[in-house]
Amino acid sequence: MSASLETAVHPENLRRVVIDPVSRVEGHGKVTILLDDKNKVHQVRLHIVEFRGFEKFIQGRPYWEVPVMVQRLCGICPVSHHLAASKALDHIVGAIHLTPTAEKMRRLMHYGQILQSHALHFFHLSSPDLLFGFDSDMSKRNIIGVAEKHPDTAKRGILLRKFGQEVIRHTAGKRIHGTGAVPGGVNKSLSIAERDELLNDIYQIVSWSRDAVHLVKDMHHQNPELYNSFGSFRANYMSIVGLDGGMDLYHGQLRGRDESGNIIFDGVDYQNYSQLIAEEVKNWSYMKFPYLKSLGTEKGWYRVGPLSRVQNCDFISTPLAEVERRDFAAFSGVMPMHAPLGYHWARMIEMLHAAEMIKELLHDDDIMGDDLMAKGERGNEGVGVIEAPRGTLIHHYRVDENDLVTMCNLIVSTTHNNQAMNEAVRRVAQQYLQGHEVTEGLLNHIEVAIRAFDPCLSCATHALGKMPLQVELLNGAGEQLSTMSRSNNGSICAEV
Amino acid sequence: MDNTFTLDGKSIPYSEGQTIIQAAIAAGEYIPHLCFNPEFKPHGSCKLCTVKANGRQTASCTQQPQPGMVVESDTKELNDERRVLLQMLFVEGNHFCPSCEKSGNCQLQATAYELEMMSPHFDQFFPDRPVDATHSEYLLDFNRCILCSLCVRASRDVDGKNVFALSGRGIKSHLIVNAKSGNLVDTDFSGDDKAAHVCPVGVIIKKRVGFAIPIGRRTFDEHPISATPHPIVKGA
Ligand code: SF4
Ligand code: FES
């Protein structure tokens, strides 16, 4: 139903509401809504200006530079790009199997990133909406407000994130833009002192992560009506899963399911991703729309990220997260959960899994080993896929005989979720905006839906509530008749 | 070594034929420099080593001291000027430190840290300088060349090969490879050459090494450049 809101039949003479935040590290996002004079919603679009210049920029550069350079792509999850690029370039140096130390160090880095990213997203960006309500007092609806009202929750959020960053620092050398992974392996392992430092805190981190899962779980149980229906739409979903079908965020094979949870494809080697996925271009959006080739553009779009992963795997290998996964599955019943707010719950289950994995790895002596590099027959093409905090991340490179990159293709998590986020925004517009005067609180509902996906412009969409906002009333010729603008304090004033 | 001069008030002994910077280095004192390398004849082009000797500015890598000479180096005035020189070097080339494999081992970067250069200040030139990846073992990334001519001197004076040369004048000057094709692969350059190991920045790069040395164990992670003993450039 909401798909019909992609393009209005008669866009002329509709009011245009634009939610337009300033540009961010990885892109720029805005929402446009066309309303008629009865506030009936006719068209809703989420536009994200994706930064694609990188794929050109990297051409002609030596391949060994790429895993470090590619981190410039995104200030939010540089480690994911670092690892996906390294995995792709392992194929160039013929390192199909890494040494145990290298593989485990990279995993440790990745789980550190999952932990810090999920903690940041939940505690800093989303908990204000969830704890205070979507249209609560805007001046309190932020992390400062959380710190005042729920000081322990806020403090744990900060410490969980900090721990994840420390894991990254010890594995990559720096908290941001480190160099730990190199094509063929890693450049360092942990010293005993580094391992012990992390071991000191990890039990606390696991326990706080479990509390965080319970916090979201309780929200769902207390208000199932809201949590199940808010912006909900049915979709296919995809992720990599481990070779044994269990959750594996670092490595595995591609698996996709339809909206009822039936498997569409499974065990797909991601080196062949381009046979599975294509990207559609739409004239109103800079960001492409990926879809499964077998199902076509109409039916083939899918969702990625925590909500997909927790329901796509057969089990989670770590015990505490597995208990939570089962609870989650029991709550949603026979059908998969499609509600965007379920992302938060799934995200916290993953955070717990990451914490447990870090604990496991810290007890494994391989992470202090000194066999760091593997190599084999030189290749000239490689694909690296990783489950980044926000979803499946694909890096694909070709390298010439002089070691220079000749081709680069990236499909980032936020792009996979392009259609899904648009669907969520349209659903919310129908559920909440339809027939109502537009208020800041109502517009925040739109942002809550976008935020659930944790798109890479997450900071942007969060700050959005404070961004100037314009509503335009246009006449049939597209001329502006009046404007309505929202100031920083949320008050709306009209000018004719 | 009977003669002495003073450097920022400290007495520095020197022997006949030594330059100010040579005597300073021998005495464990640091004067910022880029085109000077104790193993080679001075070139005197970067001017980073400029000091005031008896009140007059001069390049300390070419100037010989006189008995009792009063040399000032670590002063605000001189360091301000050095910082401007560094900023000009940064904007003339393409120096993207965060993704450069020479980061942490680069003398330009280390000197900029030493002199507390906080930003490039000037507009970036963003010159278009494709890399030369034709050689199987070495890569030339001209984006980072600061025209210090150390590779030119090493190839000519030590290797007896003349693989490199500086060409053009002023803002147009650039490093070239002496081959008809202009490509490194068509020269007799080898990884055993002295020239392969003298570049103070990240132009002459051994291939497929990349970021093998972790952060924390690179040359200037251990000491700032002012406390790093010569030879600063260790064999790649
Ligand atoms: S390549 Fe290196 S050594 Fe040669 S002139 Fe340029 S900066 Fe100096
Ligand atoms: S070091 Fe003296 S001029 Fe460059």
GROMACS .gro file of C-alpha atoms in nm, chain A residues 61-476:
model
  416
   61ARG     CA    1   4.623   0.357  -0.629
   62PRO     CA    2   4.829   0.060  -0.507
   63TYR     CA    3   4.604  -0.208  -0.359
   64TRP     CA    4   4.783  -0.236  -0.023
   65GLU     CA    5   4.684   0.120   0.055
   66VAL     CA    6   4.314   0.054   0.014
   67PRO     CA    7   4.218  -0.091   0.356
   68VAL     CA    8   4.355   0.219   0.526
   69MET     CA    9   4.244   0.470   0.266
   70VAL     CA   10   3.892   0.331   0.249
   71GLN     CA   11   3.834   0.426   0.610
   72ARG     CA   12   3.809   0.785   0.495
   73LEU     CA   13   3.477   0.686   0.342
   74CYS     CA   14   3.297   0.696   0.664
   75GLY     CA   15   3.375   0.842   1.000
   76ILE     CA   16   3.106   0.633   1.161
   77CYS     CA   17   3.218   0.279   1.095
   78PRO     CA   18   3.566   0.297   0.941
   79VAL     CA   19   3.662  -0.043   1.085
   80SER     CA   20   3.395  -0.217   0.875
   81HIS     CA   21   3.537  -0.072   0.555
   82HIS     CA   22   3.889  -0.150   0.674
   83LEU     CA   23   3.798  -0.516   0.722
   84ALA     CA   24   3.579  -0.559   0.414
   85ALA     CA   25   3.856  -0.414   0.195
   86SER     CA   26   4.119  -0.633   0.360
   87LYS     CA   27   3.902  -0.940   0.304
   88ALA     CA   28   3.861  -0.852  -0.063
   89LEU     CA   29   4.234  -0.792  -0.105
   90ASP     CA   30   4.324  -1.119   0.068
   91HIS     CA   31   4.224  -1.266  -0.269
   92ILE     CA   32   4.481  -1.052  -0.448
   93VAL     CA   33   4.767  -1.188  -0.235
   94GLY     CA   34   4.617  -1.537  -0.249
   95ALA     CA   35   4.552  -1.555   0.124
   96ILE     CA   36   4.236  -1.759   0.104
   97HIS     CA   37   4.295  -1.893   0.453
   98LEU     CA   38   4.438  -1.655   0.709
   99THR     CA   39   4.655  -1.768   0.998
  100PRO     CA   40   4.453  -1.834   1.317
  101THR     CA   41   4.609  -1.528   1.482
  102ALA     CA   42   4.520  -1.303   1.190
  103GLU     CA   43   4.163  -1.427   1.162
  104LYS     CA   44   4.102  -1.393   1.536
  105MET     CA   45   4.259  -1.048   1.560
  106ARG     CA   46   4.039  -0.926   1.277
  107ARG     CA   47   3.734  -1.078   1.444
  108LEU     CA   48   3.825  -0.913   1.770
  109MET     CA   49   3.852  -0.578   1.594
  110HIS     CA   50   3.517  -0.634   1.426
  111TYR     CA   51   3.334  -0.728   1.746
  112GLY     CA   52   3.487  -0.421   1.910
  113GLN     CA   53   3.337  -0.215   1.631
  114ILE     CA   54   2.995  -0.383   1.658
  115LEU     CA   55   2.995  -0.320   2.032
  116GLN     CA   56   3.090   0.045   2.013
  117SER     CA   57   2.864   0.122   1.719
  118HIS     CA   58   2.557  -0.053   1.861
  119ALA     CA   59   2.612   0.109   2.201
  120LEU     CA   60   2.644   0.452   2.043
  121HIS     CA   61   2.335   0.404   1.836
  122PHE     CA   62   2.115   0.271   2.111
  123PHE     CA   63   2.218   0.483   2.406
  124HIS     CA   64   2.310   0.812   2.241
  125LEU     CA   65   2.084   0.825   1.941
  126SER     CA   66   1.775   0.616   2.007
  127SER     CA   67   1.722   0.582   2.380
  128PRO     CA   68   1.589   0.940   2.413
  129ASP     CA   69   1.298   0.856   2.178
  130LEU     CA   70   1.234   0.520   2.340
  131LEU     CA   71   1.260   0.635   2.700
  132PHE     CA   72   1.075   0.964   2.671
  133GLY     CA   73   0.834   0.907   2.383
  134PHE     CA   74   0.850   1.010   2.020
  135ASP     CA   75   0.674   1.340   2.067
  136SER     CA   76   0.800   1.419   2.414
  137ASP     CA   77   0.949   1.755   2.504
  138MET     CA   78   1.213   1.814   2.239
  139SER     CA   79   1.446   1.995   2.476
  140LYS     CA   80   1.477   1.677   2.688
  141ARG     CA   81   1.469   1.427   2.404
  142ASN     CA   82   1.846   1.383   2.381
  143ILE     CA   83   2.133   1.213   2.557
  144ILE     CA   84   2.164   1.497   2.808
  145GLY     CA   85   1.803   1.438   2.904
  146VAL     CA   86   1.875   1.067   2.943
  147ALA     CA   87   2.175   1.146   3.161
  148GLU     CA   88   1.956   1.355   3.391
  149LYS     CA   89   1.666   1.114   3.417
  150HIS     CA   90   1.845   0.780   3.382
  151PRO     CA   91   2.207   0.849   3.481
  152ASP     CA   92   2.306   0.481   3.507
  153THR     CA   93   2.178   0.399   3.161
  154ALA     CA   94   2.362   0.693   3.009
  155LYS     CA   95   2.683   0.609   3.190
  156ARG     CA   96   2.674   0.246   3.082
  157GLY     CA   97   2.619   0.355   2.725
  158ILE     CA   98   2.930   0.565   2.739
  159LEU     CA   99   3.141   0.292   2.901
  160LEU     CA  100   3.022   0.020   2.663
  161ARG     CA  101   3.118   0.237   2.371
  162LYS     CA  102   3.452   0.320   2.525
  163PHE     CA  103   3.532  -0.045   2.578
  164GLY     CA  104   3.457  -0.120   2.212
  165GLN     CA  105   3.687   0.162   2.113
  166GLU     CA  106   3.963   0.020   2.333
  167VAL     CA  107   3.929  -0.316   2.159
  168ILE     CA  108   3.970  -0.133   1.829
  169ARG     CA  109   4.271   0.058   1.957
  170HIS     CA  110   4.449  -0.258   2.069
  171THR     CA  111   4.378  -0.440   1.744
  172ALA     CA  112   4.411  -0.157   1.490
  173GLY     CA  113   4.664   0.063   1.669
  174LYS     CA  114   4.428   0.360   1.692
  175ARG     CA  115   4.064   0.419   1.782
  176ILE     CA  116   3.994   0.561   1.440
  177HIS     CA  117   4.178   0.507   1.115
  178GLY     CA  118   4.403   0.234   1.245
  179THR     CA  119   4.606  -0.003   1.031
  180GLY     CA  120   4.562  -0.347   1.194
  181ALA     CA  121   4.436  -0.548   0.896
  182VAL     CA  122   4.654  -0.577   0.586
  183PRO     CA  123   4.595  -0.784   0.273
  184GLY     CA  124   4.691  -1.136   0.382
  185GLY     CA  125   4.658  -1.090   0.755
  186VAL     CA  126   4.725  -0.840   1.031
  187ASN     CA  127   5.023  -0.633   1.139
  188LYS     CA  128   5.000  -0.703   1.509
  189SER     CA  129   4.867  -0.936   1.772
  190LEU     CA  130   4.787  -0.855   2.134
  191SER     CA  131   5.053  -0.830   2.400
  192ILE     CA  132   4.981  -0.997   2.733
  193ALA     CA  133   4.934  -0.655   2.889
  194GLU     CA  134   4.682  -0.550   2.622
  195ARG     CA  135   4.491  -0.875   2.662
  196ASP     CA  136   4.482  -0.840   3.040
  197GLU     CA  137   4.363  -0.483   3.022
  198LEU     CA  138   4.063  -0.588   2.814
  199LEU     CA  139   4.001  -0.899   3.024
  200ASN     CA  140   3.968  -0.680   3.329
  201ASP     CA  141   3.650  -0.519   3.201
  202ILE     CA  142   3.492  -0.777   2.975
  203TYR     CA  143   3.272  -0.951   3.234
  204GLN     CA  144   3.114  -0.621   3.329
  205ILE     CA  145   3.063  -0.541   2.961
  206VAL     CA  146   2.887  -0.873   2.897
  207SER     CA  147   2.659  -0.815   3.192
  208TRP     CA  148   2.571  -0.458   3.093
  209SER     CA  149   2.506  -0.573   2.737
  210ARG     CA  150   2.259  -0.827   2.868
  211ASP     CA  151   2.086  -0.560   3.074
  212ALA     CA  152   2.056  -0.349   2.760
  213VAL     CA  153   1.880  -0.635   2.577
  214HIS     CA  154   1.637  -0.661   2.869
  215LEU     CA  155   1.571  -0.289   2.865
  216VAL     CA  156   1.450  -0.304   2.502
  217LYS     CA  157   1.275  -0.635   2.547
  218ASP     CA  158   1.069  -0.485   2.831
  219MET     CA  159   0.970  -0.194   2.610
  220HIS     CA  160   0.833  -0.437   2.353
  221HIS     CA  161   0.646  -0.634   2.617
  222GLN     CA  162   0.501  -0.325   2.779
  223ASN     CA  163   0.373  -0.170   2.461
  224PRO     CA  164   0.342  -0.444   2.197
  225GLU     CA  165   0.079  -0.246   2.010
  226LEU     CA  166   0.313   0.042   1.935
  227TYR     CA  167   0.629  -0.162   1.891
  228ASN     CA  168   0.474  -0.412   1.654
  229SER     CA  169   0.292  -0.170   1.433
  230PHE     CA  170   0.503   0.146   1.417
  231GLY     CA  171   0.613   0.186   1.056
  232SER     CA  172   0.582  -0.187   1.004
  233PHE     CA  173   0.600  -0.334   0.655
  234ARG     CA  174   0.685  -0.680   0.524
  235ALA     CA  175   1.005  -0.744   0.336
  236ASN     CA  176   1.260  -0.998   0.222
  237TYR     CA  177   1.578  -1.000   0.422
  238MET     CA  178   1.939  -1.092   0.366
  239SER     CA  179   2.269  -1.133   0.551
  240ILE     CA  180   2.569  -1.356   0.561
  241VAL     CA  181   2.544  -1.648   0.801
  242GLY     CA  182   2.824  -1.880   0.914
  243LEU     CA  183   2.895  -2.196   0.722
  244ASP     CA  184   2.706  -2.383   0.997
  245GLY     CA  185   2.404  -2.155   0.967
  246GLY     CA  186   2.485  -1.974   1.292
  247MET     CA  187   2.523  -1.600   1.329
  248ASP     CA  188   2.862  -1.489   1.199
  249LEU     CA  189   2.917  -1.120   1.153
  250TYR     CA  190   3.270  -1.152   1.017
  251HIS     CA  191   3.251  -1.425   0.757
  252GLY     CA  192   3.010  -1.664   0.591
  253GLN     CA  193   2.780  -1.721   0.298
  254LEU     CA  194   2.486  -1.520   0.176
  255ARG     CA  195   2.137  -1.628   0.275
  256GLY     CA  196   1.810  -1.458   0.187
  257ARG     CA  197   1.456  -1.514   0.310
  258ASP     CA  198   1.119  -1.393   0.194
  259GLU     CA  199   0.872  -1.199   0.409
  260SER     CA  200   0.737  -1.523   0.559
  261GLY     CA  201   1.083  -1.640   0.654
  262ASN     CA  202   1.118  -1.900   0.379
  263ILE     CA  203   1.464  -1.935   0.233
  264ILE     CA  204   1.503  -1.778  -0.113
  265PHE     CA  205   1.871  -1.861  -0.149
  266ASP     CA  206   2.135  -2.002   0.081
  267GLY     CA  207   2.501  -2.093   0.084
  268VAL     CA  208   2.588  -1.838  -0.184
  269ASP     CA  209   2.960  -1.764  -0.208
  270TYR     CA  210   2.978  -1.386  -0.192
  271GLN     CA  211   3.249  -1.379  -0.458
  272ASN     CA  212   2.947  -1.420  -0.686
  273TYR     CA  213   2.734  -1.145  -0.533
  274SER     CA  214   2.691  -0.973  -0.868
  275GLN     CA  215   2.497  -1.272  -1.000
  276LEU     CA  216   2.256  -1.231  -0.710
  277ILE     CA  217   2.216  -0.857  -0.668
  278ALA     CA  218   2.167  -0.569  -0.910
  279GLU     CA  219   2.108  -0.202  -0.839
  280GLU     CA  220   1.824   0.006  -0.981
  281VAL     CA  221   1.859   0.377  -1.045
  282LYS     CA  222   1.557   0.601  -0.979
  283ASN     CA  223   1.543   0.949  -1.118
  284TRP     CA  224   1.451   1.112  -0.787
  285SER     CA  225   1.728   0.963  -0.573
  286TYR     CA  226   2.106   0.970  -0.591
  287MET     CA  227   2.127   0.648  -0.397
  288LYS     CA  228   2.070   0.328  -0.592
  289PHE     CA  229   1.812   0.065  -0.503
  290PRO     CA  230   1.960  -0.286  -0.482
  291TYR     CA  231   1.734  -0.585  -0.551
  292LEU     CA  232   1.758  -0.960  -0.594
  293LYS     CA  233   1.784  -1.032  -0.964
  294SER     CA  234   1.575  -1.347  -0.936
  295LEU     CA  235   1.278  -1.150  -0.804
  296GLY     CA  236   1.314  -0.828  -1.003
  297THR     CA  237   1.294  -0.464  -0.896
  298GLU     CA  238   0.934  -0.472  -0.774
  299LYS     CA  239   0.956  -0.772  -0.546
  300GLY     CA  240   1.329  -0.816  -0.505
  301TRP     CA  241   1.418  -0.545  -0.257
  302TYR     CA  242   1.524  -0.656   0.087
  303ARG     CA  243   1.629  -0.547   0.431
  304VAL     CA  244   1.969  -0.590   0.595
  305GLY     CA  245   2.111  -0.526   0.941
  306PRO     CA  246   2.038  -0.655   1.291
  307LEU     CA  247   1.667  -0.727   1.239
  308SER     CA  248   1.756  -0.942   0.939
  309ARG     CA  249   2.057  -1.113   1.092
  310VAL     CA  250   1.900  -1.218   1.419
  311GLN     CA  251   1.617  -1.384   1.226
  312ASN     CA  252   1.824  -1.515   0.937
  313CYS     CA  253   2.065  -1.730   1.139
  314ASP     CA  254   1.968  -2.071   1.278
  315PHE     CA  255   2.130  -2.004   1.613
  316ILE     CA  256   2.382  -1.783   1.791
  317SER     CA  257   2.693  -1.960   1.914
  318THR     CA  258   2.728  -1.762   2.238
  319PRO     CA  259   2.494  -1.878   2.516
  320LEU     CA  260   2.352  -1.553   2.655
  321ALA     CA  261   2.277  -1.406   2.314
  322GLU     CA  262   2.120  -1.736   2.206
  323VAL     CA  263   1.876  -1.722   2.498
  324GLU     CA  264   1.781  -1.371   2.390
  325ARG     CA  265   1.745  -1.473   2.027
  326ARG     CA  266   1.497  -1.743   2.129
  327ASP     CA  267   1.298  -1.494   2.334
  328PHE     CA  268   1.292  -1.261   2.038
  329ALA     CA  269   1.172  -1.538   1.806
  330ALA     CA  270   0.905  -1.643   2.056
  331PHE     CA  271   0.780  -1.285   2.083
  332SER     CA  272   0.737  -1.247   1.709
  333GLY     CA  273   0.571  -1.591   1.674
  334VAL     CA  274   0.555  -1.787   1.349
  335MET     CA  275   0.605  -1.487   1.125
  336PRO     CA  276   0.936  -1.301   1.126
  337MET     CA  277   0.927  -0.968   1.300
  338HIS     CA  278   0.911  -0.689   1.044
  339ALA     CA  279   0.858  -0.394   1.277
  340PRO     CA  280   1.136  -0.136   1.241
  341LEU     CA  281   1.146  -0.088   1.617
  342GLY     CA  282   1.247  -0.454   1.638
  343TYR     CA  283   1.583  -0.336   1.505
  344HIS     CA  284   1.668  -0.197   1.848
  345TRP     CA  285   1.600  -0.526   2.021
  346ALA     CA  286   1.793  -0.724   1.758
  347ARG     CA  287   2.076  -0.472   1.775
  348MET     CA  288   2.114  -0.522   2.148
  349ILE     CA  289   2.116  -0.901   2.104
  350GLU     CA  290   2.402  -0.854   1.862
  351MET     CA  291   2.581  -0.626   2.103
  352LEU     CA  292   2.557  -0.900   2.366
  353HIS     CA  293   2.685  -1.154   2.113
  354ALA     CA  294   2.978  -0.924   2.027
  355ALA     CA  295   3.063  -0.886   2.396
  356GLU     CA  296   3.052  -1.263   2.447
  357MET     CA  297   3.269  -1.318   2.138
  358ILE     CA  298   3.523  -1.069   2.267
  359LYS     CA  299   3.529  -1.258   2.594
  360GLU     CA  300   3.586  -1.586   2.411
  361LEU     CA  301   3.863  -1.445   2.196
  362LEU     CA  302   4.040  -1.290   2.494
  363HIS     CA  303   4.065  -1.641   2.638
  364ASP     CA  304   4.222  -1.775   2.320
  365ASP     CA  305   4.602  -1.767   2.313
  366ASP     CA  306   4.603  -1.737   1.934
  367ILE     CA  307   4.536  -1.365   1.971
  368MET     CA  308   4.884  -1.332   2.115
  369GLY     CA  309   5.049  -1.544   1.845
  370ASP     CA  310   5.309  -1.416   1.602
  371ASP     CA  311   5.214  -1.588   1.279
  372LEU     CA  312   5.043  -1.290   1.125
  373MET     CA  313   5.053  -1.325   0.747
  374ALA     CA  314   4.946  -1.578   0.486
  375LYS     CA  315   4.991  -1.572   0.112
  376GLY     CA  316   4.935  -1.781  -0.195
  377GLU     CA  317   4.882  -1.746  -0.564
  378ARG     CA  318   4.847  -1.388  -0.680
  379GLY     CA  319   4.496  -1.302  -0.796
  380ASN     CA  320   4.360  -0.998  -0.975
  381GLU     CA  321   4.008  -0.974  -0.838
  382GLY     CA  322   3.850  -1.007  -0.497
  383VAL     CA  323   3.524  -0.951  -0.314
  384GLY     CA  324   3.510  -0.895   0.061
  385VAL     CA  325   3.184  -0.905   0.253
  386ILE     CA  326   3.129  -0.836   0.617
  387GLU     CA  327   2.824  -0.782   0.833
  388ALA     CA  328   2.892  -0.425   0.940
  389PRO     CA  329   2.695  -0.284   1.234
  390ARG     CA  330   2.431  -0.156   0.991
  391GLY     CA  331   2.421  -0.455   0.761
  392THR     CA  332   2.587  -0.636   0.474
  393LEU     CA  333   2.884  -0.446   0.335
  394ILE     CA  334   3.030  -0.546  -0.001
  395HIS     CA  335   3.371  -0.441  -0.133
  396HIS     CA  336   3.484  -0.553  -0.477
  397TYR     CA  337   3.819  -0.472  -0.643
  398ARG     CA  338   4.019  -0.552  -0.953
  399VAL     CA  339   4.394  -0.499  -0.954
  400ASP     CA  340   4.629  -0.491  -1.256
  401GLU     CA  341   4.967  -0.660  -1.295
  402ASN     CA  342   5.141  -0.346  -1.167
  403ASP     CA  343   4.948  -0.371  -0.839
  404LEU     CA  344   4.720  -0.075  -0.908
  405VAL     CA  345   4.344  -0.082  -0.851
  406THR     CA  346   4.154  -0.069  -1.179
  407MET     CA  347   3.798  -0.119  -1.053
  408CYS     CA  348   3.619  -0.069  -0.725
  409ASN     CA  349   3.254  -0.134  -0.646
  410LEU     CA  350   3.104  -0.088  -0.301
  411ILE     CA  351   2.754  -0.164  -0.181
  412VAL     CA  352   2.716  -0.026   0.169
  413SER     CA  353   2.456  -0.129   0.425
  414THR     CA  354   2.256   0.190   0.400
  415THR     CA  355   2.216   0.139   0.026
  416HIS     CA  356   2.080  -0.213   0.073
  417ASN     CA  357   1.822  -0.063   0.307
  418ASN     CA  358   1.725   0.222   0.075
  419GLN     CA  359   1.389   0.085  -0.032
  420ALA     CA  360   1.315  -0.052   0.315
  421MET     CA  361   1.375   0.284   0.480
  422ASN     CA  362   1.152   0.451   0.224
  423GLU     CA  363   0.881   0.198   0.302
  424ALA     CA  364   0.909   0.263   0.674
  425VAL     CA  365   0.889   0.637   0.628
  426ARG     CA  366   0.580   0.604   0.408
  427ARG     CA  367   0.408   0.377   0.658
  428VAL     CA  368   0.471   0.620   0.941
  429ALA     CA  369   0.350   0.912   0.731
  430GLN     CA  370   0.026   0.724   0.669
  431GLN     CA  371  -0.010   0.613   1.029
  432TYR     CA  372   0.063   0.945   1.197
  433LEU     CA  373   0.068   1.241   0.960
  434GLN     CA  374  -0.241   1.163   0.756
  435GLY     CA  375  -0.503   1.429   0.816
  436HIS     CA  376  -0.316   1.604   1.095
  437GLU     CA  377  -0.157   1.944   1.121
  438VAL     CA  378   0.216   1.892   1.095
  439THR     CA  379   0.396   1.936   1.425
  440GLU     CA  380   0.752   1.880   1.533
  441GLY     CA  381   0.647   1.578   1.735
  442LEU     CA  382   0.479   1.421   1.434
  443LEU     CA  383   0.780   1.483   1.216
  444ASN     CA  384   0.999   1.321   1.478
  445HIS     CA  385   0.799   1.001   1.421
  446ILE     CA  386   0.944   0.996   1.070
  447GLU     CA  387   1.290   1.037   1.211
  448VAL     CA  388   1.232   0.762   1.467
  449ALA     CA  389   1.155   0.524   1.181
  450ILE     CA  390   1.469   0.620   0.989
  451ARG     CA  391   1.678   0.604   1.302
  452ALA     CA  392   1.568   0.246   1.375
  453PHE     CA  393   1.769   0.135   1.071
  454ASP     CA  394   2.072   0.321   1.201
  455PRO     CA  395   2.154   0.445   0.854
  456CYS     CA  396   2.503   0.570   0.816
  457LEU     CA  397   2.374   0.923   0.832
  458SER     CA  398   2.253   0.832   1.174
  459CYS     CA  399   2.400   1.134   1.343
  460ALA     CA  400   2.238   1.343   1.076
  461THR     CA  401   1.895   1.197   1.117
  462HIS     CA  402   1.923   1.234   1.488
  463ALA     CA  403   2.019   1.597   1.480
  464LEU     CA  404   1.731   1.642   1.244
  465GLY     CA  405   1.486   1.725   1.518
  466LYS     CA  406   1.681   2.043   1.571
  467MET     CA  407   1.721   2.128   1.208
  468PRO     CA  408   1.531   2.407   1.043
  469LEU     CA  409   1.242   2.256   0.854
  470GLN     CA  410   1.031   2.395   0.576
  471VAL     CA  411   0.678   2.326   0.458
  472GLU     CA  412   0.593   2.474   0.123
  473LEU     CA  413   0.247   2.524  -0.027
  474LEU     CA  414   0.276   2.522  -0.401
  475ASN     CA  415   0.022   2.615  -0.664
  476GLY     CA  416  -0.050   2.418  -0.978
   0.00000   0.00000   0.00000
